[in-house]
Short mmCIF file of C-alpha atoms and ligand atoms in Angstrom, two decimals:
data_model
loop_
_atom_site.label_atom_id
_atom_site.label_comp_id
_atom_site.label_asym_id
_atom_site.label_seq_id
_atom_site.Cartn_x
_atom_site.Cartn_y
_atom_site.Cartn_z
CA MET N 159 14.41 -101.97 -66.16
CA GLU N 160 11.31 -103.00 -64.45
CA THR N 161 8.74 -100.10 -64.81
CA SER N 162 5.46 -101.34 -63.05
CA GLU N 163 5.56 -101.95 -59.51
CA GLN N 164 3.62 -105.03 -58.22
CA LEU N 165 1.21 -104.25 -55.55
CA ARG N 166 1.76 -106.74 -53.03
CA GLU N 167 -0.67 -106.83 -50.18
CA VAL N 168 1.10 -108.76 -47.58
CA GLU N 169 -1.61 -108.51 -44.98
CA GLN N 170 -5.36 -107.75 -45.02
CA ALA N 171 -5.91 -104.36 -43.26
CA GLN N 172 -8.78 -104.32 -40.62
CA ASP N 173 -9.39 -100.86 -39.06
CA LEU N 174 -9.53 -101.36 -35.39
CA PHE N 175 -12.10 -98.47 -35.06
CA LYS N 176 -14.20 -96.86 -37.68
CA ILE N 177 -12.33 -94.44 -39.90
CA HIS N 178 -14.06 -92.21 -42.30
CA GLY N 179 -10.86 -90.79 -44.01
CA THR N 180 -8.56 -87.76 -43.73
CA HIS N 181 -10.27 -84.87 -42.01
CA HIS N 182 -7.67 -82.04 -42.48
CA ILE N 183 -3.92 -81.52 -42.51
CA GLU N 184 -2.67 -78.73 -40.06
CA PHE N 185 0.65 -76.98 -40.80
CA TYR N 186 2.35 -74.99 -38.02
CA VAL N 187 3.83 -71.92 -39.77
CA GLY N 188 5.64 -68.79 -38.83
CA ASN N 189 3.04 -66.45 -40.62
CA ALA N 190 -0.11 -68.18 -41.57
CA LYS N 191 -1.74 -65.04 -43.08
CA GLN N 192 1.05 -64.96 -45.64
CA ALA N 193 1.44 -68.92 -46.01
CA ALA N 194 -2.64 -68.80 -46.81
CA TYR N 195 -2.11 -66.27 -49.50
CA PHE N 196 0.55 -68.62 -51.22
CA TYR N 197 -1.89 -71.50 -50.94
CA ARG N 198 -4.74 -69.47 -52.33
CA ARG N 199 -2.94 -67.64 -55.11
CA ALA N 200 -0.64 -70.37 -56.38
CA MET N 201 -2.63 -73.62 -55.88
CA GLY N 202 -6.31 -72.25 -56.05
CA PHE N 203 -7.31 -73.20 -52.54
CA ALA N 204 -10.26 -70.97 -51.03
CA LEU N 205 -9.96 -69.52 -47.61
CA THR N 206 -13.34 -70.85 -46.00
CA GLY N 207 -12.72 -70.43 -42.19
CA TYR N 208 -10.61 -68.44 -39.59
CA CYS N 209 -10.16 -68.85 -35.98
CA GLY N 210 -8.00 -66.34 -33.95
CA PRO N 211 -8.36 -63.48 -31.58
CA GLU N 212 -11.37 -62.16 -33.46
CA THR N 213 -13.17 -65.40 -33.02
CA GLY N 214 -12.25 -65.77 -29.15
CA VAL N 215 -9.21 -67.92 -29.66
CA ARG N 216 -6.29 -65.88 -27.95
CA ASP N 217 -3.24 -67.90 -28.36
CA ARG N 218 -3.09 -68.62 -32.20
CA ALA N 219 -4.63 -68.09 -35.49
CA SER N 220 -5.72 -70.61 -37.93
CA TYR N 221 -6.78 -70.22 -41.54
CA LEU N 222 -8.91 -73.06 -43.11
CA LEU N 223 -8.13 -73.44 -46.83
CA GLU N 224 -10.31 -75.81 -48.99
CA GLN N 225 -10.53 -77.30 -52.41
CA GLY N 226 -12.45 -80.32 -53.46
CA LYS N 227 -12.37 -82.61 -50.39
CA VAL N 228 -8.78 -81.18 -49.34
CA ARG N 229 -8.70 -79.30 -46.27
CA LEU N 230 -5.45 -77.53 -44.97
CA VAL N 231 -5.35 -75.61 -41.81
CA LEU N 232 -2.34 -73.07 -41.38
CA THR N 233 -1.69 -72.29 -37.75
CA THR N 234 0.54 -69.70 -36.13
CA PRO N 235 1.22 -68.87 -32.55
CA MET N 236 0.45 -65.44 -30.99
CA ASN N 237 3.33 -65.41 -28.54
CA PRO N 238 6.80 -67.30 -27.98
CA GLU N 239 5.69 -69.07 -24.81
CA ASN N 240 3.17 -71.27 -27.18
CA PRO N 241 4.38 -74.81 -28.00
CA ILE N 242 3.46 -74.05 -31.50
CA ALA N 243 6.44 -71.42 -31.65
CA ASP N 244 8.71 -74.21 -30.39
CA HIS N 245 7.63 -76.67 -33.24
CA ILE N 246 8.46 -73.75 -35.75
CA TYR N 247 11.80 -72.92 -34.11
CA LYS N 248 12.88 -76.45 -34.29
CA HIS N 249 11.37 -77.70 -37.73
CA GLY N 250 10.50 -74.51 -39.67
CA ASP N 251 7.16 -74.61 -41.34
CA GLY N 252 5.78 -78.04 -41.51
CA VAL N 253 2.85 -80.38 -40.86
CA ARG N 254 1.94 -80.92 -37.32
CA ASP N 255 -1.34 -82.95 -37.52
CA ILE N 256 -2.65 -85.38 -40.08
CA ALA N 257 -6.22 -85.53 -38.46
CA ILE N 258 -8.24 -88.50 -39.11
CA HIS N 259 -12.19 -88.28 -39.37
CA VAL N 260 -13.44 -91.12 -37.02
CA GLU N 261 -17.02 -92.35 -35.93
CA ASP N 262 -16.02 -92.20 -32.08
CA ALA N 263 -12.94 -90.43 -30.98
CA GLU N 264 -13.11 -91.68 -27.55
CA GLU N 265 -12.98 -95.26 -28.66
CA ALA N 266 -10.21 -94.44 -31.24
CA TYR N 267 -8.27 -92.76 -28.47
CA ARG N 268 -8.64 -95.71 -26.17
CA ILE N 269 -7.82 -98.37 -28.59
CA ALA N 270 -4.69 -96.57 -29.95
CA THR N 271 -3.27 -95.69 -26.53
CA GLU N 272 -4.01 -99.33 -25.35
CA ARG N 273 -2.19 -100.49 -28.24
CA GLY N 274 1.01 -98.51 -27.67
CA ALA N 275 0.39 -94.86 -28.99
CA ARG N 276 1.34 -92.07 -26.90
CA GLY N 277 -1.52 -89.76 -26.01
CA VAL N 278 -1.19 -85.97 -26.61
CA MET N 279 -4.61 -84.82 -25.90
CA GLU N 280 -7.48 -87.00 -24.12
CA PRO N 281 -10.85 -86.54 -25.86
CA VAL N 282 -12.10 -83.04 -25.59
CA GLU N 283 -15.26 -81.55 -26.67
CA PHE N 284 -15.58 -78.43 -28.54
CA SER N 285 -19.05 -76.81 -29.06
CA ASP N 286 -20.68 -73.88 -30.85
CA ALA N 287 -24.25 -73.20 -32.30
CA ASN N 288 -23.78 -75.94 -34.68
CA GLY N 289 -23.28 -78.64 -32.08
CA THR N 290 -20.26 -80.51 -30.73
CA VAL N 291 -17.12 -82.03 -32.05
CA LYS N 292 -14.98 -84.44 -30.08
CA ILE N 293 -11.25 -84.54 -30.62
CA ALA N 294 -8.53 -86.56 -29.23
CA THR N 295 -4.94 -86.74 -30.31
CA VAL N 296 -1.98 -89.29 -30.40
CA ALA N 297 1.59 -89.07 -31.37
CA THR N 298 3.11 -90.60 -34.47
CA TYR N 299 6.70 -90.26 -35.86
CA GLY N 300 8.82 -87.20 -34.69
CA ASP N 301 6.58 -84.34 -33.41
CA THR N 302 3.84 -85.38 -35.70
CA VAL N 303 0.57 -86.16 -34.39
CA HIS N 304 -2.82 -87.69 -35.48
CA SER N 305 -6.02 -86.03 -34.21
CA PHE N 306 -9.20 -88.14 -34.10
CA VAL N 307 -12.02 -85.91 -35.10
CA GLU N 308 -15.57 -87.09 -34.33
CA ARG N 309 -18.36 -85.05 -35.71
CA ARG N 310 -21.50 -86.83 -35.77
CA ASN N 311 -23.06 -84.42 -33.44
CA TYR N 312 -21.97 -81.44 -35.43
CA ASN N 313 -23.52 -79.58 -38.40
CA GLY N 314 -21.08 -76.75 -38.90
CA ALA N 315 -18.75 -76.66 -42.01
CA PHE N 316 -15.46 -77.30 -40.21
CA LEU N 317 -14.76 -77.15 -36.48
CA PRO N 318 -16.15 -74.94 -33.68
CA ASN N 319 -14.66 -71.49 -33.08
CA PHE N 320 -13.90 -71.34 -37.12
CA ALA N 321 -15.87 -68.27 -38.54
CA PRO N 322 -16.78 -68.67 -42.08
CA ARG N 323 -14.89 -66.61 -44.75
CA GLN N 324 -15.80 -65.80 -48.38
CA ASP N 325 -12.80 -65.84 -50.69
CA ALA N 326 -12.97 -63.70 -53.75
CA LEU N 327 -9.36 -64.38 -54.54
CA ALA N 328 -8.80 -68.06 -55.17
CA ALA N 329 -9.84 -69.81 -58.29
CA PRO N 330 -10.05 -73.52 -58.01
CA ILE N 331 -7.63 -75.54 -60.08
CA GLY N 332 -9.29 -78.99 -59.81
CA LEU N 333 -7.60 -80.52 -56.97
CA LYS N 334 -9.83 -83.46 -55.62
CA HIS N 335 -8.65 -85.05 -52.64
CA VAL N 336 -5.48 -86.31 -50.62
CA ASP N 337 -4.13 -89.39 -52.12
CA HIS N 338 -1.24 -90.15 -49.69
CA VAL N 339 0.85 -88.42 -47.11
CA VAL N 340 4.41 -89.62 -46.92
CA GLY N 341 6.45 -89.57 -43.69
CA ASN N 342 10.35 -89.48 -43.61
CA VAL N 343 11.91 -91.18 -40.62
CA ASP N 344 15.53 -91.62 -39.48
CA TRP N 345 17.91 -94.45 -40.18
CA ASN N 346 16.46 -98.05 -39.53
CA LYS N 347 13.10 -96.60 -38.14
CA MET N 348 10.78 -97.59 -41.09
CA GLU N 349 9.94 -101.02 -39.57
CA ASP N 350 9.06 -99.52 -36.12
CA THR N 351 6.81 -96.83 -37.77
CA VAL N 352 5.10 -99.39 -40.11
CA ASN N 353 4.59 -101.75 -37.25
CA PHE N 354 3.09 -98.78 -35.30
CA TYR N 355 0.47 -98.29 -38.04
CA LYS N 356 -0.19 -102.05 -38.07
CA ASN N 357 -0.61 -102.39 -34.33
CA VAL N 358 -2.23 -99.14 -33.31
CA PHE N 359 -4.55 -98.60 -36.29
CA GLY N 360 -4.86 -102.04 -37.84
CA PHE N 361 -3.26 -100.77 -41.23
CA SER N 362 -1.59 -103.08 -43.60
CA ARG N 363 1.56 -103.12 -45.56
CA PHE N 364 0.33 -101.99 -49.01
CA VAL N 365 3.58 -102.10 -50.93
CA SER N 366 7.25 -102.04 -50.18
CA PHE N 367 10.31 -100.80 -51.90
CA ASP N 368 13.81 -101.88 -51.10
CA ASP N 369 17.11 -99.82 -51.84
CA LYS N 370 17.42 -101.53 -54.99
CA ASP N 371 13.97 -100.10 -56.30
CA ILE N 372 14.91 -96.55 -55.05
CA SER N 373 18.45 -95.83 -55.74
CA THR N 374 20.42 -94.01 -58.17
CA GLU N 375 24.28 -94.22 -58.74
CA TYR N 376 24.78 -92.20 -55.56
CA SER N 377 21.76 -92.28 -52.96
CA ALA N 378 19.19 -94.56 -51.75
CA LEU N 379 16.07 -94.88 -49.59
CA ARG N 380 13.72 -97.65 -48.59
CA SER N 381 9.91 -97.21 -48.44
CA THR N 382 6.77 -99.16 -47.11
CA VAL N 383 3.21 -97.92 -47.81
CA VAL N 384 0.76 -98.79 -45.09
CA ALA N 385 -2.97 -98.14 -45.74
CA ASN N 386 -6.15 -98.58 -43.80
CA GLU N 387 -8.99 -101.03 -44.78
CA ASN N 388 -10.60 -99.18 -47.68
CA LYS N 389 -7.47 -97.75 -48.83
CA TRP N 390 -8.64 -94.15 -48.35
CA ILE N 391 -5.62 -93.40 -46.08
CA LYS N 392 -2.26 -94.30 -47.56
CA PHE N 393 0.93 -93.54 -45.48
CA PRO N 394 4.17 -94.35 -47.30
CA ILE N 395 7.07 -94.28 -44.83
CA ASN N 396 10.49 -93.64 -46.10
CA GLU N 397 13.96 -94.29 -44.26
CA PRO N 398 17.41 -93.44 -45.55
CA ALA N 399 19.61 -96.27 -47.12
CA GLU N 400 23.32 -96.35 -47.71
CA GLY N 401 24.71 -94.98 -51.05
CA LEU N 402 27.72 -93.37 -52.20
CA LYS N 403 26.35 -89.96 -51.28
CA LYS N 404 23.83 -88.64 -48.75
CA SER N 405 20.22 -89.95 -49.02
CA GLN N 406 17.49 -87.38 -49.71
CA ILE N 407 15.79 -88.73 -46.53
CA GLU N 408 18.93 -88.04 -44.56
CA GLU N 409 18.96 -84.45 -45.81
CA TYR N 410 15.19 -83.93 -44.90
CA VAL N 411 15.82 -85.58 -41.28
CA LYS N 412 18.86 -83.15 -40.78
CA PHE N 413 16.84 -80.00 -41.79
CA TYR N 414 13.65 -80.90 -40.18
CA GLN N 415 15.50 -81.83 -37.11
CA GLY N 416 13.96 -85.40 -36.96
CA ALA N 417 11.09 -87.39 -38.71
CA GLY N 418 8.09 -85.59 -40.35
CA VAL N 419 5.82 -85.26 -43.27
CA GLN N 420 7.79 -85.29 -46.38
CA HIS N 421 4.94 -84.77 -48.99
CA ILE N 422 1.42 -84.53 -49.44
CA ALA N 423 -0.09 -85.92 -52.67
CA ILE N 424 -3.16 -84.58 -54.03
CA GLU N 425 -5.30 -86.27 -56.73
CA CYS N 426 -6.25 -83.79 -59.77
CA GLN N 427 -9.41 -83.80 -61.85
CA ASP N 428 -7.12 -82.98 -64.78
CA ILE N 429 -3.53 -82.71 -64.08
CA LEU N 430 -2.46 -80.99 -67.35
CA GLN N 431 -4.89 -78.13 -66.56
CA SER N 432 -3.83 -78.10 -62.93
CA ILE N 433 -0.18 -77.93 -63.61
CA ALA N 434 -0.27 -75.45 -66.33
CA THR N 435 -2.12 -73.20 -64.08
CA MET N 436 0.21 -73.55 -61.19
CA ARG N 437 3.16 -73.09 -63.39
CA ASP N 438 1.54 -69.63 -64.59
CA ASN N 439 1.02 -68.97 -60.99
CA GLY N 440 4.78 -69.45 -60.01
CA VAL N 441 4.80 -72.83 -58.36
CA ASP N 442 8.19 -74.40 -58.94
CA PHE N 443 8.32 -78.01 -59.75
CA MET N 444 11.01 -80.70 -60.04
CA VAL N 445 12.47 -81.12 -63.59
CA VAL N 446 13.56 -84.35 -65.30
CA PRO N 447 15.44 -84.37 -68.46
CA GLY N 448 13.81 -84.27 -71.78
CA SER N 449 15.07 -87.63 -72.66
CA TYR N 450 12.71 -89.07 -69.97
CA TYR N 451 9.97 -88.71 -72.98
CA ASP N 452 11.76 -90.15 -75.51
CA ASP N 453 10.94 -93.87 -74.70
CA LEU N 454 7.95 -93.14 -72.47
CA GLN N 455 5.50 -94.76 -74.89
CA GLU N 456 7.35 -97.93 -74.76
CA ARG N 457 7.70 -98.07 -71.12
CA VAL N 458 4.00 -97.22 -70.18
CA GLY N 459 2.05 -98.28 -73.11
CA ASP N 460 -0.91 -96.41 -74.46
CA ILE N 461 -2.01 -93.24 -72.64
CA GLN N 462 -4.50 -90.83 -73.51
CA GLU N 463 -2.78 -87.65 -72.95
CA SER N 464 -0.27 -86.31 -75.73
CA ILE N 465 3.37 -86.95 -74.86
CA GLU N 466 4.30 -83.61 -76.08
CA ASP N 467 1.83 -82.00 -73.51
CA LEU N 468 3.35 -83.99 -70.75
CA ARG N 469 6.75 -83.07 -71.87
CA LYS N 470 6.01 -79.52 -72.02
CA LEU N 471 4.84 -79.54 -68.50
CA ASN N 472 7.27 -81.98 -67.12
CA ILE N 473 4.46 -84.42 -65.81
CA LEU N 474 5.62 -87.99 -65.24
CA VAL N 475 3.85 -91.26 -66.03
CA ASP N 476 4.01 -94.72 -64.48
CA SER N 477 1.94 -97.97 -65.10
CA ASP N 478 1.18 -101.01 -63.28
CA ASP N 479 -1.15 -104.05 -64.05
CA LYS N 480 -4.38 -102.01 -63.20
CA GLY N 481 -3.65 -98.90 -65.41
CA TYR N 482 -1.39 -95.88 -65.18
CA MET N 483 -1.04 -92.72 -63.29
CA LEU N 484 0.46 -89.19 -63.86
CA GLN N 485 2.30 -87.34 -61.29
CA ILE N 486 4.65 -84.36 -60.59
CA PHE N 487 6.47 -83.00 -57.66
CA THR N 488 6.88 -79.48 -56.34
CA ARG N 489 10.40 -78.49 -55.04
CA PRO N 490 10.43 -77.99 -51.28
CA LEU N 491 7.99 -75.08 -50.39
CA GLU N 492 10.16 -73.99 -47.47
CA ASP N 493 13.58 -72.77 -47.38
CA ARG N 494 14.80 -75.72 -45.53
CA PRO N 495 14.69 -78.69 -48.02
CA THR N 496 11.76 -80.25 -46.17
CA LEU N 497 7.98 -80.42 -47.09
CA PHE N 498 6.84 -80.64 -50.72
CA PHE N 499 3.66 -81.41 -52.68
CA GLU N 500 2.87 -84.24 -55.21
CA PHE N 501 0.15 -83.81 -57.66
CA ILE N 502 -1.26 -86.92 -59.35
CA GLN N 503 -4.26 -88.19 -61.47
CA ARG N 504 -4.77 -91.84 -61.31
CA ARG N 505 -6.05 -93.55 -64.50
CA GLY N 506 -6.61 -96.92 -62.91
CA GLY N 507 -2.93 -97.29 -61.87
CA GLU N 508 -2.35 -97.66 -58.03
CA SER N 509 1.25 -97.20 -58.27
CA PHE N 510 3.33 -94.66 -56.20
CA GLY N 511 5.65 -94.18 -59.28
CA LYS N 512 8.29 -96.62 -58.83
CA GLY N 513 9.19 -96.41 -62.62
CA ASN N 514 9.69 -92.58 -62.06
CA PHE N 515 11.86 -93.01 -58.95
CA LYS N 516 15.36 -93.13 -60.77
CA ALA N 517 14.55 -89.88 -63.04
CA LEU N 518 13.07 -88.25 -60.24
CA PHE N 519 15.72 -88.96 -57.62
CA GLU N 520 18.48 -87.90 -60.04
CA ALA N 521 16.66 -84.46 -60.24
CA ILE N 522 16.57 -84.31 -56.56
CA GLU N 523 20.22 -85.09 -56.40
CA ARG N 524 21.01 -82.21 -58.63
CA ASP N 525 19.09 -79.82 -56.32
CA GLN N 526 20.55 -81.46 -53.32
CA ALA N 527 24.12 -81.07 -54.77
CA GLU N 528 23.31 -77.28 -55.53
CA ARG N 529 22.42 -76.86 -51.76
CA GLY N 530 25.70 -78.51 -50.99
CA ASN N 531 23.93 -81.49 -49.22
CA LEU N 532 24.85 -84.35 -51.46
FE1 FE2 T 238 4.02 -89.84 -53.32
#
């Protein structure tokens, strides 16, 4: 079995407007106050900002959670007429906005919409005592959007209307930054979505996997990773593929009622420590069989972590020609089998874990079967 994925850069990416990286990821959730408690208590995020009725925003409440460079915003509507409520009714809790920090929001919006993106919000200025932020929003797959956040004239910690909060509860567990955000799209929509990122953002095809790479005895998917010029933004796009039984992507699309964010991968300072803490805190992870570790050394070569420690925590390893990476996936964090998190630590490796797909997807299938969705 081939265990290292070849990183094939088919085209050279060239950002069509200046991108600084991921700004934040906003979730629409049914109860942001309680969801925030989960991310604080289970994953060590600190509540650092809040906006809602107390800060002059009448129609919603948003909680800003931070750790390292990761910023999550959890937003809930205050009444059923709010379109946020429609989003939650249809999709359950999920990611609405993968917001991108750009140099110039007006330029980004103009170029993206000229090149085929559907505009959701034209550039708007938001101001407070710290200055002005300009935000514009375009649609991507499903009901997911990308906001362009321009903050060169803003000195505040996050965005206007957010009041700072001190968090005595959360203890950071070494999460550093977002490595990639994965979108699941419907049958035969992957190429269109990849072309959208190429045409509208100037991203390139970073690596592709066909259904032979990503299949088990029963189910399959196809995946292509697009990335921006400096590779700080990486968006793998998955679509279902034919198998004997139902693809996990098809299960997602059915329960999310369309395309949406499947998982967010976060880089850890020390994945062994982060996962041990999250396990103690009650985070539920996918389980691969113990036999996965029996021939791990032969598959991935020398690694500095002890195989016994990895086995104990059920952390997976994959290698490529540049090094290796450690990874683990949570189970879905909602009752619908939709969004989950991945935690990774790269030790040179640039892979997305191709060598682990089979073991991992067999684990996902066991859960799918238990839900009656295989
Ligand atoms: Fe991933």
